[in-house]
Short mmCIF file of C-alpha atoms and ligand atoms in Angstrom, two decimals:
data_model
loop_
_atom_site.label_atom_id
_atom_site.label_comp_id
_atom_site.label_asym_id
_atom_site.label_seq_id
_atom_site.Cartn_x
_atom_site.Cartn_y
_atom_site.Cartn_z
CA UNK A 1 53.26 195.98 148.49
CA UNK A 2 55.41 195.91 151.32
CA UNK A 3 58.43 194.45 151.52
CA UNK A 4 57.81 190.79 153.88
CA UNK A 5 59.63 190.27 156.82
CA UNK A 6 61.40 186.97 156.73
CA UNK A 7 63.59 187.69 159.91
CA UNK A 8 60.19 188.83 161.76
CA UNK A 9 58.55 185.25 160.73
CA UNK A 10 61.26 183.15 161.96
CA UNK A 11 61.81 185.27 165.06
CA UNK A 12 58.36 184.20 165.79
CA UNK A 13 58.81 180.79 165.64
CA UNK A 14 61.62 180.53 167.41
CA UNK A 15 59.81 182.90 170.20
CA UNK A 16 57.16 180.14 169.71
CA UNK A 17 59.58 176.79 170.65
CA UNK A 18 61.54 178.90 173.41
CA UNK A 19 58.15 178.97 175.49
CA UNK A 20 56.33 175.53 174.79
CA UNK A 21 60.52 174.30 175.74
CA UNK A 22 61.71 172.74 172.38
CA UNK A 23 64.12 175.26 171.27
CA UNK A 24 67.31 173.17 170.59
CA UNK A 25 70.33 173.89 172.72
CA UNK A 26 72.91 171.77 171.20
CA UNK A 27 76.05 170.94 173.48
CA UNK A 28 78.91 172.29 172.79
CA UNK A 29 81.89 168.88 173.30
CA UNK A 30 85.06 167.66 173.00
CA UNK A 31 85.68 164.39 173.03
CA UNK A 32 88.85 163.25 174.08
CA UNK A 33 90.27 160.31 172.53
CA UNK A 34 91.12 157.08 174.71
CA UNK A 35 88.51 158.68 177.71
CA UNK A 36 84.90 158.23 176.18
CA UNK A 37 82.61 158.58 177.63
CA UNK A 38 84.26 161.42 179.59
CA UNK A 39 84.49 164.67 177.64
CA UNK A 40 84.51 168.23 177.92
CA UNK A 41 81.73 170.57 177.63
CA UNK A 42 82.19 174.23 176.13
CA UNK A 43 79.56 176.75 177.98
CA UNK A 44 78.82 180.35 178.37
CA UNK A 45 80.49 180.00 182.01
CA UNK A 46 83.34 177.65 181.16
CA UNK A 47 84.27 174.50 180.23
CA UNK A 48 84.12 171.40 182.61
CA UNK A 49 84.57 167.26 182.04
CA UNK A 50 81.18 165.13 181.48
CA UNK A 51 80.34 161.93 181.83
CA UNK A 52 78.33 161.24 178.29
CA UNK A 53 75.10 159.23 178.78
CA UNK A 54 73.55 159.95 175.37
CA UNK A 55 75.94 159.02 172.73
CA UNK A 56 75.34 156.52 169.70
CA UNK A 57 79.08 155.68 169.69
CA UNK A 58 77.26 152.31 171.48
CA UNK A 59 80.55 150.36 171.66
CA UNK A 60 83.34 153.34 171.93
CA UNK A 61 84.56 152.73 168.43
CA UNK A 62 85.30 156.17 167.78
CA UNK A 63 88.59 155.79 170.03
CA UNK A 64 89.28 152.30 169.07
CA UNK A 65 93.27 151.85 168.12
CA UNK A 66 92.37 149.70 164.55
CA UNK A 67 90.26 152.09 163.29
CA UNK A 68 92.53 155.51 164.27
CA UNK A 69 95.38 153.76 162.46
CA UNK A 70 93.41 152.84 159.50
CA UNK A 71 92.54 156.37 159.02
CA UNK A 72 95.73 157.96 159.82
CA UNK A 73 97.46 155.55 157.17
CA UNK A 74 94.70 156.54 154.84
CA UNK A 75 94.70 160.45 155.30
CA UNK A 76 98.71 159.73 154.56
CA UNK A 77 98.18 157.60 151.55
CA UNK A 78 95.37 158.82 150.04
CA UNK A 79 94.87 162.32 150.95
CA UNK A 80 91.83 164.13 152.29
CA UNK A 81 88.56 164.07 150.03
CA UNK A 82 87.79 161.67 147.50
CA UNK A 83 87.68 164.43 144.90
CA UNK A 84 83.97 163.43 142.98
CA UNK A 85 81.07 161.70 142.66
CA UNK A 86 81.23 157.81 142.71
CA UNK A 87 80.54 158.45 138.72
CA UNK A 88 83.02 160.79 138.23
CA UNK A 89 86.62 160.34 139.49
CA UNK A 90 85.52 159.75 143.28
CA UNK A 91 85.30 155.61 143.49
CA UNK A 92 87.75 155.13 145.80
CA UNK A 93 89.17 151.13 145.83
CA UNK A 94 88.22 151.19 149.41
CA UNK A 95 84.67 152.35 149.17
CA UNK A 96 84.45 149.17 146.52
CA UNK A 97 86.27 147.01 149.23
CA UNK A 98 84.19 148.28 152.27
CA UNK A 99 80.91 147.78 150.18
CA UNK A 100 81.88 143.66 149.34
CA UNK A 101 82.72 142.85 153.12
CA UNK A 102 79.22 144.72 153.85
CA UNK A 103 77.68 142.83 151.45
CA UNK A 104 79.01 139.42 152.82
CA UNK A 105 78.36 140.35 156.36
CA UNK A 106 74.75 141.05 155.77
CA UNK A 107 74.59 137.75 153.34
CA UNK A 108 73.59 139.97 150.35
CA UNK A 109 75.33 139.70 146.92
CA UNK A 110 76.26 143.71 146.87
CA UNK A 111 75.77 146.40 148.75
CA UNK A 112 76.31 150.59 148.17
CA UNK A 113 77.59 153.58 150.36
CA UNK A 114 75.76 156.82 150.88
CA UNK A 115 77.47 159.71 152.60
CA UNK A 116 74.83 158.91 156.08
CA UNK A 117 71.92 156.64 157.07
CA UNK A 118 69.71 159.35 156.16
CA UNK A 119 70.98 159.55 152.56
CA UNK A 120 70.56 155.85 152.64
CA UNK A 121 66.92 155.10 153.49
CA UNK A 122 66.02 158.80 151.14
CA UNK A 123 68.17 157.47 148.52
CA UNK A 124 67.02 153.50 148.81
CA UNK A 125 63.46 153.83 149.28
CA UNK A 126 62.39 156.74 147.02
CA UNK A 127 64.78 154.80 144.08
CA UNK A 128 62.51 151.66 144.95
CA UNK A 129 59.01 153.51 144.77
CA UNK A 130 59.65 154.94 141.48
CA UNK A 131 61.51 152.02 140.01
CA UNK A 132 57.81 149.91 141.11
CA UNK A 133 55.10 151.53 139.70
CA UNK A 134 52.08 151.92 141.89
CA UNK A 135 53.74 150.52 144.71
CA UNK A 136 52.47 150.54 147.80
CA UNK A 137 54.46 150.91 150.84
CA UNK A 138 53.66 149.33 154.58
CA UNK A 139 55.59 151.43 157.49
CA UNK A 140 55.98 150.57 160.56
CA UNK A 141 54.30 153.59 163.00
CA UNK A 142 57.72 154.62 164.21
CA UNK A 143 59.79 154.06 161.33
CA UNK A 144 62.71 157.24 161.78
CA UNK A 145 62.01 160.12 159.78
CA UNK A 146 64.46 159.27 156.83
CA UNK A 147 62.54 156.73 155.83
CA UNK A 148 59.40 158.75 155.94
CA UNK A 149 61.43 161.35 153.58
CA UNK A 150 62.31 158.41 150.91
CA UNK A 151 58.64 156.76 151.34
CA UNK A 152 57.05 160.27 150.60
CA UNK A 153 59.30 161.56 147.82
CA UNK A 154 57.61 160.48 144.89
CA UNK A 155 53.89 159.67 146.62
CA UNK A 156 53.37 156.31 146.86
CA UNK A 157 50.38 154.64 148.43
CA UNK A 158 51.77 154.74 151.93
CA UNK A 159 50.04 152.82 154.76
CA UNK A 160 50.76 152.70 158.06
CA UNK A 161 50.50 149.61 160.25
CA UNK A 162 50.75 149.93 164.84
CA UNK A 163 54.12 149.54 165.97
CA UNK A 164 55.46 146.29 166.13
CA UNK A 165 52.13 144.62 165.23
CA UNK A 166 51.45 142.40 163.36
CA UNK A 167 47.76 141.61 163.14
CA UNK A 168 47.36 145.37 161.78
CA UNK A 169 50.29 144.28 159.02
CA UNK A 170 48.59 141.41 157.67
CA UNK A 171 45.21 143.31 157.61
CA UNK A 172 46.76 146.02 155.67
CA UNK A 173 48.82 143.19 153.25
CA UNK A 174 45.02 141.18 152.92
CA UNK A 175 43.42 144.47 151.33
CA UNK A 176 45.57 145.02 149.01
CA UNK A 177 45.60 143.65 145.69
CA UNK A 178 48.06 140.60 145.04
CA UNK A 179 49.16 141.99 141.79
CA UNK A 180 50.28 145.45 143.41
CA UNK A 181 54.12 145.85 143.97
CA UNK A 182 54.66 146.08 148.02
CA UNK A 183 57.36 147.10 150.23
CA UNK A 184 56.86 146.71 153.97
CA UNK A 185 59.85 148.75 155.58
CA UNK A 186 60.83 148.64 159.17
CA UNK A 187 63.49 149.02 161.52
CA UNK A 188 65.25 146.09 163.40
CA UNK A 189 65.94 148.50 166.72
CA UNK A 190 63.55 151.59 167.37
CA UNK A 191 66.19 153.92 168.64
CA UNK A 192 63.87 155.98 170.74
CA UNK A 193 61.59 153.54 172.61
CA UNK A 194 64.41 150.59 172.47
CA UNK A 195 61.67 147.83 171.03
CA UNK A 196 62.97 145.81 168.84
CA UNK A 197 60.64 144.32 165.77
CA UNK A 198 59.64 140.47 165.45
CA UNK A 199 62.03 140.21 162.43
CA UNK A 200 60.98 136.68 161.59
CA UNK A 201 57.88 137.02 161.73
CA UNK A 202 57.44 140.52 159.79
CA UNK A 203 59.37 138.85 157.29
CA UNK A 204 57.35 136.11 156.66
CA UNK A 205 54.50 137.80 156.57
CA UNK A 206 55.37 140.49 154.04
CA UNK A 207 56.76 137.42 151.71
CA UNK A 208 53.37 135.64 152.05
CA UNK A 209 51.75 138.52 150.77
CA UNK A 210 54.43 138.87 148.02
CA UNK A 211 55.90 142.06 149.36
CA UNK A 212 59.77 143.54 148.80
CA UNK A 213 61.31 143.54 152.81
CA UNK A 214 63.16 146.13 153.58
CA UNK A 215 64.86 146.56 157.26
CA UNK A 216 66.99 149.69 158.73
CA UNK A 217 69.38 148.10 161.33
CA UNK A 218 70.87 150.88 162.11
CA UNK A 219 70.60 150.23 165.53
CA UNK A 220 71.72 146.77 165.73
CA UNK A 221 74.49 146.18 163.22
CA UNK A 222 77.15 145.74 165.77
CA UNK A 223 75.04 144.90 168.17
CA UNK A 224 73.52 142.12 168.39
CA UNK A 225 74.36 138.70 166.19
CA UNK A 226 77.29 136.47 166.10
CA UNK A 227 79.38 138.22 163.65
CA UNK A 228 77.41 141.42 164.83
CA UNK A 229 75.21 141.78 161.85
CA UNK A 230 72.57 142.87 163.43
CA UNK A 231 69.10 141.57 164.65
CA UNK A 232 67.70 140.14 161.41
CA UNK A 233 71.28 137.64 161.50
CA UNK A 234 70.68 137.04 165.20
CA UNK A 235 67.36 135.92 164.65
CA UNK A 236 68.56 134.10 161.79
CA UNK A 237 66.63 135.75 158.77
CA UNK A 238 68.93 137.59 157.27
CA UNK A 239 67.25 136.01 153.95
CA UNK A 240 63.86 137.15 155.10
CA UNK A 241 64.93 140.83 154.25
CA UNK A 242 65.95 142.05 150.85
CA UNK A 243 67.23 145.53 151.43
CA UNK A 244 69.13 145.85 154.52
CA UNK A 245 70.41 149.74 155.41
CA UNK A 246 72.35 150.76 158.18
CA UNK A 247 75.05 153.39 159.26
CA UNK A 248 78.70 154.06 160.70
CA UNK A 249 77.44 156.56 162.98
CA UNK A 250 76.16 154.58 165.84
CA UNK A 251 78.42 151.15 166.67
CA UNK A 252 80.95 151.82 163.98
CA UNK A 253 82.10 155.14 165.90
CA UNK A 254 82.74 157.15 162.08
CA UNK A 255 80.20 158.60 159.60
CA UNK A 256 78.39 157.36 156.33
CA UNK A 257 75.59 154.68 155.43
CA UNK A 258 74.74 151.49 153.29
CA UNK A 259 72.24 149.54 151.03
CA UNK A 260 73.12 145.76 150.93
CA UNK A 261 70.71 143.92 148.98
CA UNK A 262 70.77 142.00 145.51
CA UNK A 263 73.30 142.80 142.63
CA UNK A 264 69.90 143.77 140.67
CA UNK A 265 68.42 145.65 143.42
CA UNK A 266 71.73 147.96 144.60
CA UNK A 267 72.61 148.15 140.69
CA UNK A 268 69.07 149.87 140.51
CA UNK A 269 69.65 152.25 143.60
CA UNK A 270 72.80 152.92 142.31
CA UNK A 271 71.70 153.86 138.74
CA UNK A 272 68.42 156.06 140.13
CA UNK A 273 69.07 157.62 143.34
CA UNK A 274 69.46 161.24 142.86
CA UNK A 275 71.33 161.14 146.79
CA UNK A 276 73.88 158.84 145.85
CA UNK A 277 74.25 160.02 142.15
CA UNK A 278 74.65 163.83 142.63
CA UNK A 279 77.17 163.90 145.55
CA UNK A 280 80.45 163.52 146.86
CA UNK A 281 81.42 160.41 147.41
CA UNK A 282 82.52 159.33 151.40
CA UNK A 283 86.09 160.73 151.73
CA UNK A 284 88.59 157.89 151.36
CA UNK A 285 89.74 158.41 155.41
CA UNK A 286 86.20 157.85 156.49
CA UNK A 287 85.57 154.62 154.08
CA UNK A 288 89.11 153.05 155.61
CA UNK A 289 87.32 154.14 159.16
CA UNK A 290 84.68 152.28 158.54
CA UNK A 291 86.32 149.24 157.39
CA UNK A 292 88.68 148.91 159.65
CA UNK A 293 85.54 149.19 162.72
CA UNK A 294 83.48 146.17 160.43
CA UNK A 295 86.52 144.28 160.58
CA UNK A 296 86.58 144.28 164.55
CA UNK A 297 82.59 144.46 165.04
CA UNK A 298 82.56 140.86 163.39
CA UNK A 299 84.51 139.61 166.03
CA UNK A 300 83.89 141.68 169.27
CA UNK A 301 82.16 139.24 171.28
CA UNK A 302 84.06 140.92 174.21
CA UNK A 303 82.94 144.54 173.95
CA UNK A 304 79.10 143.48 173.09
CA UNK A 305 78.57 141.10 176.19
CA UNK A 306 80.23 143.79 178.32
CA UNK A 307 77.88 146.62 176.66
CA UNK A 308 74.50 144.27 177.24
CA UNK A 309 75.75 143.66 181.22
CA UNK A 310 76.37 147.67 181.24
CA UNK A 311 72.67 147.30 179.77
CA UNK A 312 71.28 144.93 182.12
CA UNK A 313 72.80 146.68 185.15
CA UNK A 314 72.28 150.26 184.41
CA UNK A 315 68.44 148.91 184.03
CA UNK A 316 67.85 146.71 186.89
CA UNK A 317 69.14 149.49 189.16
CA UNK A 318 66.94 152.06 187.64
CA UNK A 319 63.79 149.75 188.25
CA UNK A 320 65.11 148.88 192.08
CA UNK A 321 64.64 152.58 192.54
CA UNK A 322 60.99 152.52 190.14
CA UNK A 323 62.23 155.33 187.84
CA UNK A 324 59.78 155.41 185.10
CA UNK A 325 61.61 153.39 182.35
CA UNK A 326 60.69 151.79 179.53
CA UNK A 327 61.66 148.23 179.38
CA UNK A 328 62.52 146.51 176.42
CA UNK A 329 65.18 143.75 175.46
CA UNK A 330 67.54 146.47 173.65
CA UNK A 331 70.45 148.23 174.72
CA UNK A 332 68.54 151.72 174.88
CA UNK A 333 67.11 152.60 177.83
CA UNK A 334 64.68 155.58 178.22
CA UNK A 335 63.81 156.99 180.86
CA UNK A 336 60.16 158.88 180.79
CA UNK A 337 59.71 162.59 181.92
CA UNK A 338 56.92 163.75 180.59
CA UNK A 339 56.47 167.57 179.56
CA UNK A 340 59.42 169.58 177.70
CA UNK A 341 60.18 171.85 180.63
CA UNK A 342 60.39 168.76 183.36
CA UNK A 343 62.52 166.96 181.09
CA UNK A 344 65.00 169.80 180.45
CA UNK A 345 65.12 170.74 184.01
CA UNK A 346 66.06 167.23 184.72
CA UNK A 347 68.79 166.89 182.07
CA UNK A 348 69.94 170.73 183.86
CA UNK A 349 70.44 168.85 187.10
CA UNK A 350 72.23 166.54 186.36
CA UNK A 351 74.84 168.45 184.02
CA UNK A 352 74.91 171.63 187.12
CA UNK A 353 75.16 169.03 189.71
CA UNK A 354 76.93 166.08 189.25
CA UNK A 355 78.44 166.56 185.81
CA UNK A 356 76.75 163.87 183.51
CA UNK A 357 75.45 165.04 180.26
CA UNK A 358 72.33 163.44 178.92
CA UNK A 359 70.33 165.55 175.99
CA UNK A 360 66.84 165.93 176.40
CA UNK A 361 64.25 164.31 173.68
CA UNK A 362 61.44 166.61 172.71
CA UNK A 363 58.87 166.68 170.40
CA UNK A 364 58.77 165.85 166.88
CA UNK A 365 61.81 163.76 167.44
CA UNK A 366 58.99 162.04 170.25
CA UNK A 367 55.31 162.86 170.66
CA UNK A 368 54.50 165.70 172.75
CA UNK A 369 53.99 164.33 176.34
CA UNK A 370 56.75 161.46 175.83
CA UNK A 371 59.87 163.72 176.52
CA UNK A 372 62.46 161.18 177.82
CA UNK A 373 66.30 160.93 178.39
CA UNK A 374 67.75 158.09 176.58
CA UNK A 375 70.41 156.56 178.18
CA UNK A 376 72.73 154.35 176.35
CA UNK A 377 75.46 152.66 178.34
CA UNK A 378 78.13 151.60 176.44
CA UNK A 379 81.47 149.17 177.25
CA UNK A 380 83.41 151.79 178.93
CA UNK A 381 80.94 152.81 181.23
CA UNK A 382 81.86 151.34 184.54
CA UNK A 383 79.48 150.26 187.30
CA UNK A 384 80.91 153.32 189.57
CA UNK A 385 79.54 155.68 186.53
CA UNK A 386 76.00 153.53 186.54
CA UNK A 387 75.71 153.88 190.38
CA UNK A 388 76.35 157.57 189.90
CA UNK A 389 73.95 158.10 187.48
CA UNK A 390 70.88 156.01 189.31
CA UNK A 391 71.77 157.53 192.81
CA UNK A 392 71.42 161.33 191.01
CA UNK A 393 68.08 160.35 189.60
CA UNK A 394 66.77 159.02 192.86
CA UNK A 395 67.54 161.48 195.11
CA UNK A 396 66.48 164.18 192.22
CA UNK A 397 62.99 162.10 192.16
CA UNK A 398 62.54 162.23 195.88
CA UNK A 399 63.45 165.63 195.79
CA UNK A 400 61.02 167.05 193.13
CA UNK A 401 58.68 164.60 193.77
CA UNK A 402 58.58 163.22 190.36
CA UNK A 403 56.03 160.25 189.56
CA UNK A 404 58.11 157.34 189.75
CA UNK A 405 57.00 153.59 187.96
CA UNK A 406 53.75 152.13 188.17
CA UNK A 407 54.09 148.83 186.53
CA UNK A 408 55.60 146.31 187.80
C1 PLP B 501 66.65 154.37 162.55
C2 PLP B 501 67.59 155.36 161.92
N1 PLP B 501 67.80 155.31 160.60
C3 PLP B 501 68.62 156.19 160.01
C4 PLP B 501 69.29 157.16 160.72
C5 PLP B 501 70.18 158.13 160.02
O1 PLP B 501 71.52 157.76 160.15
P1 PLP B 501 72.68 158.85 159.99
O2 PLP B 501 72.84 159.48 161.33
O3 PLP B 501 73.87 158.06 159.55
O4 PLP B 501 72.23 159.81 158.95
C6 PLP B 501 69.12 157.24 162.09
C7 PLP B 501 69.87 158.27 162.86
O5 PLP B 501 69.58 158.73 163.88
C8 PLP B 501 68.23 156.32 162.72
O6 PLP B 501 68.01 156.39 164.03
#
């Protein structure tokens, strides 16, 4: 037999996302602290300053002063790594303290750290299946992939209802048999169309049909609420949703994830999930981070009304000029270019010509054919940058002759 070539294989499919224009070029930045969303981008010619247009940092927390000092003191006091599992000499007193004031700020009696949002909805979900025998699960169309990994780790019955809809949901609840356990799982903000789910009424729904809720906010917590809970507390049904998971990546500015739910339910997780059981636990500096960001997300009324008028703006100028965006009431705002190559040469553009960085979404992250930029203007983006930004895509429209909006 000969001997199989592995490098040939993967040469080929590499060859194979190079042409159809999905190879991943990942940017090379450095983000300077106290000037986001300005940073500087590494290249094979250089290195020059960007304007970032793409970032999840939504509110600029990553630079805020509270949560750099929290972390400094921490790395001082309590060293780098948290040296173990949660099980085994790696529970930290602040990963016990960040998980209570989680728990209270979702209005849940516990709640449990993973080391991302990924981890979390792998961990949460797949712990849930196997701890409910024969569940079945209802997910939303465009629930994010790490759900899909934790709904489809130990083979549930998994059905999927239309985005968003709710007739489909309750025709999918009505066929199944009342005695079955059922977990309908969605997320509060879809992060790469920017629609954002009829909480209430998804909740009351599932609960009519006797099903488990569980919601991934992690695109709203932060965002959107009084105390910036999220969506599900802004629409006031926080109860309507036992599991609630969400991240510190996005609006916290650090790293890491969380299940908040009942003392029963995270006691469950906790005691199954093979991804929070088998690794190391969030180092102590990060868990301080992303305490110290909770502590001002539940009160920064200032920085969320001056993201949602970046929002608002950055939008209404974009349809003035009928670029092809999609409109929803969220604070993501993509933009459609259709085909890989078109949507790469667009992102190009505007890095070559007028420095602003925006990454290019391709396919499977999106459907083939829905390539987008997804612009996310945070706090410290100022009008001048938003003007910037919409003039560049207008004249690059009129110059390339790119379909602009239809609808009105
Ligand atoms: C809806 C949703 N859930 C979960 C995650 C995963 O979060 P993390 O980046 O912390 O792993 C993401 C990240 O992009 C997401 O968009």
């Amino acid at each position: 037999m000969t001997h199989p070539n592995y490098r040939a294989r993967f040469h080929d499919y590499l060859a194979k996302l190079k042409q159809e224009g999905r190879y991943r070029h990942f940017a090379v930045l450095e983000r300077h602290c106290g000037a986001f969303p300005k940073a500087s981008m590494h290249t094979a010619t250089g290195v020059k300053d960007v304007t970032i247009w793409c970032s999840n940092d939504y509110l600029g927390m990553g630079q805020h002063t509270a949560v750099l000092e929290a972390m400094h003191e921490a790395l001082d006091m309590w060293g780098a790594g948290s040296g173990g599992t949660r099980n085994i000499s790696g529970n930290m007193l602040v990963h016990t303290q960040l998980e209570s004031e989680l728990a209270a700020w979702h209005a849940k009696e516990a709640a449990l750290l993973f080391t991302s949002g990924y981890n979390a909805n792998e961990g949460a979900l797949s712990a849930l299946i196997k701890l409910l025998p024969g569940c079945v699960v209802f997910s939303d169309q465009k629930n994010h992939a790490s759900m899909i990994a934790g709904i489809t780790r130990n083979h549930c019955n998994k059905n999927i209802f239309a985005h968003n809809n709710l007739a489909d949901l309750e025709r999918q609840l009505a066929e199944t048999s009342s005695d079955t356990f059922k977990i309908v799982a969605c997320e509060s903000v879809y992060s790469m169309d920017g629609t954002i789910a009829p909480l209430r009424e998804i909740g009351m729904l599932a609960h009519k049909y006797g099903a488990l809720t569980y919601l991934d906010e992690v695109h709203g917590v932060g965002l959107y609420g009084a105390n910036g809970a999220g969506v599900a507390e802004r629409d006031d049904c926080l109860d309507l949703f036992d599991v609630i998971v969400a991240n510190f990546g996005k609006s916290f500015g650090v790293a890491g994830g969380y299940v908040a739910a009942s003392r029963e339910t995270i006691d469950a997780i906790r005691s199954h999930a093979p991804g929070f059981i088998f690794t190391t636990s969030l180092p102590p500096v990060v868990a301080a981070g992303a305490l110290a960001s909770l502590r001002v997300l539940r009160d920064a009324h200032d920085l969320r009304s001056r993201m949602h008028r970046q929002v608002d703006l950055l939008r209404k100028r974009l349809l003035e000029v009928k670029l092809p965006i999609l409109t929803s009431g969220s604070h993501i705002v993509p933009l459609l270019i259709g085909g890989a190559q078109c949507c790469k040469g667009v992102a190009d553009w505007l890095f070559e010509n007028v420095n602003i960085y925006v990454q290019p979404i391709n396919y499977p992250t999106v459907a083939t054919g829905e390539e987008r930029l997804r612009l996310t203007p945070t706090p410290l983006h100022t009008d001048a940058m938003i003007d910037e930004l919409v003039d560049s895509l207008d004249f690059l429209w009129r110059q390339q002759h790119l379909p602009r909006r239809i609808a009105a």
